[in-house]
Tab-separated table of C-alpha atoms in Angstrom:
chain	number	residue	atom	x	y	z
A	197	MET	CA	-10.148	21.802	18.390
A	198	PHE	CA	-8.805	18.522	19.674
A	199	GLY	CA	-12.291	17.632	20.944
A	200	LEU	CA	-13.876	18.276	17.552
A	201	LEU	CA	-11.206	16.232	15.803
A	202	TYR	CA	-11.820	13.372	18.227
A	203	LEU	CA	-15.585	13.560	17.631
A	204	ALA	CA	-15.017	13.526	13.849
A	205	ILE	CA	-12.875	10.370	14.142
A	206	LEU	CA	-15.490	8.838	16.451
A	207	THR	CA	-18.267	9.589	13.937
A	208	ILE	CA	-16.322	7.884	11.126
A	209	THR	CA	-15.629	4.890	13.403
A	210	LEU	CA	-19.320	4.673	14.317
A	211	VAL	CA	-20.368	4.730	10.653
A	212	PHE	CA	-17.861	1.944	9.943
A	213	LEU	CA	-19.190	-0.094	12.889
A	214	VAL	CA	-22.823	0.355	11.816
A	215	VAL	CA	-21.879	-0.900	8.324
A	216	GLN	CA	-20.217	-3.941	9.954
A	217	VAL	CA	-23.341	-4.582	12.059
A	218	PHE	CA	-25.554	-4.577	8.945
A	219	LYS	CA	-23.016	-6.771	7.114
A	220	HIS	CA	-23.039	-9.425	9.868
A	221	LYS	CA	-26.806	-9.429	10.459
A	222	SER	CA	-28.265	-12.944	10.426
A	223	THR	CA	-30.600	-13.903	7.567
A	224	PRO	CA	-33.549	-16.361	7.629
A	225	ILE	CA	-31.278	-18.915	5.879
A	226	ASP	CA	-28.793	-18.681	8.801
A	227	LYS	CA	-31.622	-19.294	11.263
A	228	ALA	CA	-32.890	-22.265	9.220
A	229	ARG	CA	-29.365	-23.721	9.070
A	230	ARG	CA	-29.035	-23.442	12.859
A	231	GLU	CA	-32.323	-25.297	13.358
A	232	VAL	CA	-31.289	-27.990	10.848
A	233	GLU	CA	-27.919	-28.358	12.600
A	234	LYS	CA	-29.679	-28.873	15.934
A	235	GLU	CA	-31.802	-31.696	14.479
A	236	VAL	CA	-28.827	-33.363	12.734
A	237	GLN	CA	-26.760	-33.115	15.918
A	238	LYS	CA	-29.438	-35.064	17.801
A	239	GLU	CA	-29.299	-37.887	15.205
A	240	PHE	CA	-25.514	-37.946	15.209
A	241	GLN	CA	-25.242	-38.090	18.992
A	242	ILE	CA	-26.002	-41.839	18.884
A	243	LYS	CA	-23.240	-42.381	16.314
A	244	ALA	CA	-20.842	-40.305	18.408
A	245	HIS	CA	-21.650	-42.442	21.448
A	246	GLN	CA	-20.919	-45.630	19.474
A	247	LEU	CA	-17.632	-44.135	18.265
A	248	ALA	CA	-16.635	-43.342	21.851
A	249	ILE	CA	-17.280	-46.968	22.876
A	250	ASP	CA	-15.337	-48.252	19.846
A	251	TYR	CA	-12.417	-45.995	20.732
A	252	VAL	CA	-11.982	-47.634	24.125
A	253	LYS	CA	-12.293	-51.133	22.607
A	254	THR	CA	-9.905	-50.571	19.714
A	255	THR	CA	-7.349	-48.796	21.900
A	256	GLN	CA	-7.338	-51.793	24.230
A	257	ILE	CA	-6.948	-54.181	21.276
A	258	ALA	CA	-4.153	-52.086	19.791
A	259	GLU	CA	-2.336	-52.015	23.118
A	260	CYS	CA	-2.713	-55.736	23.810
A	261	ASP	CA	-2.400	-57.325	20.368
A	262	VAL	CA	-0.565	-54.560	18.576
A	263	ARG	CA	-3.391	-54.714	16.032
A	264	TYR	CA	-2.797	-51.257	14.752
A	265	ASN	CA	-5.281	-51.686	11.887
A	266	SER	CA	-8.317	-51.584	14.188
A	267	LEU	CA	-7.242	-48.165	15.462
A	268	GLN	CA	-6.785	-47.042	11.878
A	269	ASN	CA	-10.303	-48.274	11.112
A	270	TRP	CA	-11.658	-46.320	14.044
A	271	LYS	CA	-9.924	-43.188	12.757
A	272	GLU	CA	-11.506	-43.751	9.347
A	273	ASN	CA	-14.937	-44.154	10.947
A	274	ALA	CA	-14.472	-40.981	12.961
A	275	HIS	CA	-13.437	-39.095	9.833
A	276	LYS	CA	-16.454	-40.497	7.954
A	277	TYR	CA	-18.676	-39.396	10.833
A	278	TYR	CA	-17.692	-35.756	10.344
A	279	ILE	CA	-18.076	-35.999	6.570
A	280	ASP	CA	-21.522	-37.587	7.050
A	281	TYR	CA	-22.516	-34.816	9.443
A	282	ASN	CA	-21.689	-32.037	6.989
A	283	ALA	CA	-23.333	-33.964	4.146
A	284	GLN	CA	-26.474	-34.453	6.242
A	285	VAL	CA	-26.677	-30.710	7.038
A	286	ALA	CA	-26.198	-29.870	3.339
A	287	TYR	CA	-28.862	-32.446	2.381
A	288	GLU	CA	-31.370	-31.072	4.901
A	289	MET	CA	-30.736	-27.511	3.673
A	290	GLU	CA	-31.287	-28.713	0.090
A	291	GLN	CA	-34.563	-30.358	1.095
A	292	LEU	CA	-35.612	-27.117	2.771
A	293	ASN	CA	-34.960	-25.217	-0.486
A	294	VAL	CA	-36.911	-27.817	-2.490
A	295	VAL	CA	-39.883	-27.394	-0.140
A	296	LYS	CA	-39.621	-23.609	-0.483
A	297	ILE	CA	-39.438	-23.745	-4.309
A	298	GLY	CA	-42.373	-26.165	-4.353
A	299	PHE	CA	-44.366	-23.834	-2.157
A	300	LYS	CA	-43.586	-20.853	-4.411
A	301	PHE	CA	-44.545	-22.914	-7.494
A	302	LYS	CA	-47.843	-23.875	-5.821
A	303	GLU	CA	-48.510	-20.230	-4.954
A	304	SER	CA	-47.806	-19.131	-8.524
A	305	LEU	CA	-50.459	-21.601	-9.757
B	176	MET	CA	-45.986	15.844	30.425
B	177	MET	CA	-42.479	15.509	28.980
B	178	ALA	CA	-40.907	16.436	32.339
B	179	VAL	CA	-42.901	13.692	34.088
B	180	TYR	CA	-41.828	11.210	31.398
B	181	SER	CA	-38.159	12.251	31.782
B	182	GLU	CA	-38.380	11.894	35.568
B	183	LEU	CA	-40.009	8.469	35.233
B	184	LEU	CA	-37.291	7.343	32.825
B	185	TYR	CA	-34.559	8.648	35.155
B	186	GLN	CA	-36.059	6.757	38.117
B	187	LEU	CA	-36.411	3.643	35.963
B	188	ASN	CA	-32.817	3.990	34.763
B	189	ASN	CA	-31.555	3.433	38.323
B	190	TRP	CA	-33.284	0.028	38.420
B	191	LEU	CA	-32.345	-0.828	34.870
B	192	TRP	CA	-29.021	-2.477	35.661
B	193	LEU	CA	-30.703	-4.948	38.016
B	194	ILE	CA	-33.364	-5.682	35.362
B	195	SER	CA	-30.618	-6.057	32.708
B	196	ILE	CA	-28.944	-8.772	34.815
B	197	VAL	CA	-32.110	-10.624	35.816
B	198	ILE	CA	-33.580	-10.878	32.276
B	199	PRO	CA	-30.614	-12.733	30.633
B	200	ILE	CA	-30.480	-15.155	33.600
B	201	LEU	CA	-34.196	-15.891	33.160
B	202	VAL	CA	-33.751	-16.295	29.392
B	203	PHE	CA	-30.779	-18.641	29.936
B	204	PHE	CA	-32.653	-20.889	32.357
B	205	ALA	CA	-35.725	-20.857	30.095
B	206	GLY	CA	-33.479	-22.326	27.368
B	207	ARG	CA	-34.229	-19.447	24.988
B	208	SER	CA	-30.730	-17.964	24.805
B	209	SER	CA	-28.306	-18.215	21.905
B	210	GLN	CA	-24.581	-17.468	21.736
B	211	SER	CA	-25.345	-14.134	20.063
B	212	TYR	CA	-27.840	-13.238	22.824
B	213	LEU	CA	-25.390	-14.069	25.613
B	214	ILE	CA	-22.646	-11.964	23.995
B	215	VAL	CA	-24.868	-8.914	23.663
B	216	ALA	CA	-26.371	-9.333	27.154
B	217	THR	CA	-22.887	-9.515	28.712
B	218	VAL	CA	-21.658	-6.442	26.826
B	219	TRP	CA	-24.799	-4.459	27.685
B	220	CYS	CA	-24.706	-5.381	31.408
B	221	ALA	CA	-20.988	-4.547	31.652
B	222	SER	CA	-21.398	-1.213	29.867
B	223	HIS	CA	-24.397	-0.298	32.023
B	224	PHE	CA	-22.430	-1.089	35.178
B	225	ILE	CA	-19.512	1.079	33.971
B	226	ASN	CA	-21.994	3.877	33.123
B	227	LEU	CA	-23.444	3.813	36.639
B	228	LYS	CA	-20.016	3.847	38.293
B	229	LEU	CA	-18.568	6.499	35.975
B	230	GLU	CA	-21.521	8.917	35.924
B	231	PRO	CA	-21.010	10.844	39.237
B	232	TRP	CA	-17.254	11.197	38.738
B	233	LEU	CA	-17.610	12.262	35.104
B	234	TRP	CA	-20.396	14.756	35.910
B	235	GLU	CA	-18.153	16.404	38.503
B	236	LEU	CA	-15.325	16.655	35.981
B	237	ALA	CA	-17.570	17.927	33.174
B	238	THR	CA	-19.274	20.640	35.250
B	239	SER	CA	-16.099	21.924	36.934
B	240	ARG	CA	-15.249	23.956	33.811
B	241	SER	CA	-17.339	24.737	30.724
B	242	ASP	CA	-14.518	23.474	28.461
B	243	ASN	CA	-14.726	20.074	30.139
B	244	LEU	CA	-18.177	19.277	28.679
B	245	ILE	CA	-16.403	17.515	25.801
B	246	TYR	CA	-15.339	14.768	28.256
B	247	TRP	CA	-18.976	14.063	29.197
B	248	PHE	CA	-20.263	13.605	25.645
B	249	SER	CA	-17.172	12.004	24.122
B	250	THR	CA	-16.839	9.435	26.939
B	251	TRP	CA	-20.422	8.156	26.537
B	252	ALA	CA	-20.103	8.112	22.741
B	253	SER	CA	-16.770	6.259	23.017
B	254	ILE	CA	-18.246	3.663	25.413
B	255	ASP	CA	-21.150	3.078	23.002
B	256	ALA	CA	-18.755	2.712	20.048
B	257	LEU	CA	-16.582	0.329	22.075
B	258	CYS	CA	-19.629	-1.796	22.931
B	259	ILE	CA	-20.618	-2.094	19.236
B	260	ALA	CA	-17.021	-2.991	18.322
B	261	LEU	CA	-16.960	-5.650	21.074
B	262	ILE	CA	-20.281	-7.142	19.922
B	263	VAL	CA	-19.142	-7.335	16.271
B	264	MET	CA	-15.676	-8.686	17.162
B	265	ALA	CA	-17.061	-11.350	19.515
B	266	HIS	CA	-19.490	-12.509	16.815
B	267	ARG	CA	-16.693	-12.682	14.248
B	268	TYR	CA	-14.453	-14.554	16.708
B	269	VAL	CA	-17.117	-17.213	17.402
B	270	ASN	CA	-18.019	-17.167	13.679
B	271	ILE	CA	-21.733	-16.473	14.087
B	272	LYS	CA	-24.109	-13.852	12.703
B	273	LEU	CA	-25.798	-11.112	14.740
B	274	ASP	CA	-29.260	-12.198	15.868
B	275	PHE	CA	-32.210	-9.835	16.194
B	276	GLU	CA	-31.318	-8.818	19.766
B	277	ALA	CA	-27.623	-8.188	19.023
B	278	PHE	CA	-28.469	-6.270	15.851
B	279	SER	CA	-31.148	-4.110	17.556
B	280	ILE	CA	-28.993	-3.285	20.589
B	281	SER	CA	-26.014	-2.413	18.339
B	282	VAL	CA	-28.162	-0.071	16.239
B	283	CYS	CA	-29.635	1.453	19.414
B	284	LEU	CA	-26.127	2.022	20.856
B	285	ALA	CA	-25.040	3.650	17.578
B	286	GLY	CA	-28.081	5.933	17.776
B	287	LEU	CA	-27.182	6.897	21.353
B	288	ALA	CA	-23.577	7.644	20.349
B	289	PHE	CA	-24.717	9.832	17.432
B	290	LEU	CA	-27.109	11.624	19.818
B	291	GLN	CA	-24.208	12.373	22.207
B	292	ILE	CA	-22.124	13.832	19.367
B	293	ALA	CA	-25.053	15.815	17.947
B	294	THR	CA	-25.953	17.233	21.381
B	295	TYR	CA	-22.366	18.398	21.952
B	296	LEU	CA	-22.272	20.099	18.553
B	297	ASP	CA	-25.725	21.632	19.110
B	298	GLY	CA	-25.254	22.789	22.704
B	299	VAL	CA	-21.559	23.664	22.919
B	300	VAL	CA	-20.208	24.323	19.416
B	301	TRP	CA	-23.195	25.946	17.644
B	302	GLN	CA	-24.951	27.095	20.879
B	303	THR	CA	-28.383	26.476	19.282
B	304	LYS	CA	-29.526	24.232	22.187
B	305	LEU	CA	-32.279	22.553	20.188
B	306	LEU	CA	-31.526	19.006	21.360
B	307	GLN	CA	-31.524	19.516	25.162
B	308	GLU	CA	-34.904	17.849	25.766
B	309	ALA	CA	-34.319	15.231	23.047
B	310	TYR	CA	-31.015	14.329	24.744
B	311	THR	CA	-32.528	13.680	28.197
B	312	VAL	CA	-35.466	11.705	26.830
B	313	GLY	CA	-33.424	9.981	24.079
B	314	VAL	CA	-30.610	8.646	26.284
B	315	ASN	CA	-32.942	7.259	28.962
B	316	THR	CA	-35.362	5.838	26.371
B	317	GLY	CA	-32.422	4.179	24.587
B	318	HIS	CA	-31.327	2.499	27.819
B	319	VAL	CA	-34.852	1.272	28.564
B	320	ALA	CA	-35.229	0.069	24.943
B	321	ASN	CA	-32.017	-1.971	25.189
B	322	SER	CA	-33.290	-3.736	28.309
B	323	VAL	CA	-36.695	-4.349	26.701
B	324	ILE	CA	-34.973	-5.884	23.630
B	325	LEU	CA	-33.308	-8.402	25.981
B	326	LEU	CA	-36.832	-9.546	26.934
B	327	PHE	CA	-37.708	-10.602	23.359
B	328	PRO	CA	-36.708	-14.313	23.614
B	329	LEU	CA	-39.026	-14.656	26.638
B	330	ILE	CA	-41.889	-12.970	24.766
B	331	THR	CA	-41.449	-15.149	21.659
B	332	GLY	CA	-41.109	-18.239	23.907
B	333	ALA	CA	-44.367	-17.395	25.701
B	334	LYS	CA	-46.060	-16.789	22.332
B	335	GLU	CA	-44.901	-20.182	20.993
B	336	PHE	CA	-46.050	-21.882	24.212
B	337	ILE	CA	-49.525	-20.330	23.970
B	338	ASN	CA	-49.795	-21.297	20.273
B	339	SER	CA	-48.763	-24.905	20.994
B	340	LYS	CA	-51.388	-25.108	23.774
B	341	ARG	CA	-54.051	-23.846	21.367
B	342	LYS	CA	-53.088	-26.475	18.788
B	343	VAL	CA	-53.390	-29.261	21.391
B	344	VAL	CA	-56.857	-28.042	22.427
């Protein structure tokens, strides 16, 4: 009796898990986003490198001359970098949709 | 014919763990792996290792008394359910979606777990014994299928490589 009860609970759990698996399945849009992110990351690596160099410079300046503003500027740049990154990914995704819509429109003709 | 197939699958099953470890390593070094793939490969390899270690001990326990057969079927079904839960939870933790490999292996594991439950009900509770052959073939085929699914990134990679070569020519 206990065994059957356990199997019944296990069956319900399995059904729940299968539903979760289908719910979290990746879609073609997810795959496209991942590819776009890879490309954008490559472009932003150069900017990230420049930011790393600036960090060392501005920290030195701030320590020596107590020019706190330069460090603040660096922080602003770093913040802008992350905003730019997300905006670039969103822009690329938008472009991808435009291409897709254009292709569908062409096909319909 | 079926008996030969079952025997072949059983023999293959003993080598499967080694294959299941080698394939993800090859995929990783070929640069074809994703986070989702690595999660599912780790879970599958770990579960297969536990299966191999647990099998003799569990078989002894299950066959010592007819009432103990529940332990055999429920343990395998529980391990399969635990693997699916781990795969889903790890994906949610890293905040990624299940790729083709993770999705296929999860569905395959769910199928195996349902087969364990159905075989227990068929063989022990209802005594109809209709699923005996399906159980032997199904479990081993499921294990082989899971390892073959892990090969997919290498197959798609090879396909892309051949296509790119054709374009160049």
